[in-house]
């Protein structure tokens, strides 16, 4: 089922809206960081759109959607393309809706900011700084990621140790979403309705405006604390996470040998060994020191509040050592590295983390991110894996699950397979309303593409449109 | 052992420092809200100082301490006298060191404020508001309580649902403390050293400066949510507490019939029944509504963001319905009411709270305050008790403990008996250094007065100085 879209007719319908059809440039804009996964690299390498369109306002977005709807052309929205699972990759071609030019900060209030979808997270923080405010959370790609891309394709990240995740009530205030219809409508989502569009990869509406909560801004202090074992660092990280009076934005544990071997610019600061990476509010520094002192083996290896401007100059910020930037730094040194996403149930304590670490090291290099989850400090993992084969990767996943950990598989491009393997009924129902023809980001929502797909059968979902497209490209 | 202090000599030594010896005025300044407890009312009713001195700066404080030290006169520091256990009551007379005139906000930084000890909490918030900041926490007596009194005699209160208590690292940044010696020294305490003087009732040094952390200030919204049962309200309160993305300052549950019977100004808003009292940041209101909707029996009875200015005019702020203001409102209607302070271990869940409530209602009226404790949402209780006798009160305490709850007895005037019944070795060692003659707030630290006192023997500590003083007063 090879498809050919009438791109010429589409171009005519959108008039003066900026577009790009140079295949090299279009392919550049059709990818994200899917290549962290050797599985997705194999599956998605050929993916490309037919045309990139870059609207500058909501009216132009409506124009694009109406045109594509009329012509039956799929539309895949994209912010800055910093996803890791092909969230913004147009599996079956068509229109790549580049929202990067809609990047204004519209208004700043006390505790809230309204932005266009393509606003870059660090730019939002720069804009809100004058009011003493900043976003509650951001991914490690803060410097390049867009706010709507974060909301539609991310989960939380830096800041989640205090605020939980984007899925939590209150961490996104409002989304304005356009439907994919002959006459696109703009819907305003608040409260529980936000769940329809948060982390839906743009499959059920195009976000044209985002309102996010703000919190107090500080000149956060970057700290790296070294420990002699991964377990000791994990225990320290959890205990620090549970210190209610110490305001922090990040508590990350990275196992030996990653800090010394992969954090190249920090190499002289971090001797071979283990480390904890932390962001602390300046006013919490004394408390941090008092809390840390009884951990006899803990050694503060880096403290940005005491470092000279020269020493700081060449160093990336701490948050760019964490979350998926940890993987990125590993990949730059050792291209065989990939990763997993793990949740270690609180009920099993740190013992499970130690057992898994002991079982798989050095093939799997431990990486923990402490977060707040349902009111408690919980532990997520993004362990690095020295990849040998897809079969072995699956074996490692199966053994994690058998030991009691939950895997959110980052080697899958669908919403369900990367998440809880359950159909999100709310998002599906919303898709029926907003995208009745299934033209938005096709192939990402299994529940839409194949309602009877059996997740328990042990096979991956393969989107037929992706295969057809690949065949067409070859032919 | 009746004591007579050479007050005339003292007065001469302190020169121009303002003092007061009118017995009526001195007695007024010698008390707090100890009378919430019929036990303390009996024990402490006769307590009074000999003289009140009101220094206006640290040099005057040093002068007062040196003079009293030379003459062997006890000194009891006092902020605004809003304590509930006689924290600032001079059990054996002597000098009442009134710090209310040292009430300036010294400096405001990002995330921190430096104050004189007598600064009133609400005035600090007013001063820091221009910078978009406010204190992390305050007692329900915010409108009258002093910052050093809060630190020396309080525990947390409004704000603890987010930040934990004053005992937690980071919730007090620095204390400047004067020693009680011939030549008083000023000591600066930070980090772990703060534990020496926090919640020590001024027994081991006089606080002359306080540095507190600040957080983002909001026009908090007062909400009252009604439920048909105490248990349902408790379950809702815990679940709301565990919502990481909903920024809140207070989650209080007050059982039937207290809200309708005792919250007199709110009476028309709160029908007979139960209620939850909440403070929510305005930007969290949508999330609050979305979270609350699935609780079918929950009814929002009051929302200050939707109330008219006229409706708001006669109403006290929500926080003045909570913590020990709940008790105060009950006492105003029914003078037989007293209260307990309870901690319900998280491991026993809400079941314990229900069992205790079912067992003791209506003699005990449930009152829960959700707080953050060691990284988790925990539940403290300040249940109101219809007092009949001290024996019955003790029976209720014993039965609480037998069922698994912990009691922090508010009917005791010593540090240890009101707390964990353990000597605070750190505070005791610090007292040896700062007050070698034991002249600061005598009678409050059992470990100092009677190191061999047996807490397990079932008898209350009776401070000999208090008895001697009472006898002297009669004689």
PDB file of C-alpha atoms in Angstrom, chain B residues 15 48 226 282 394:
ATOM      1  CA  UNK B  15      20.449  51.696  83.265  1.00  0.00           C
ATOM      2  CA  UNK B  48       4.844  35.712  87.185  1.00  0.00           C
ATOM      3  CA  UNK B 226     -17.471  19.486  53.130  1.00  0.00           C
ATOM      4  CA  UNK B 282      -4.315  30.337  42.726  1.00  0.00           C
ATOM      5  CA  UNK B 394      -4.630  10.608  81.010  1.00  0.00           C
TER       6      UNK B 394
END
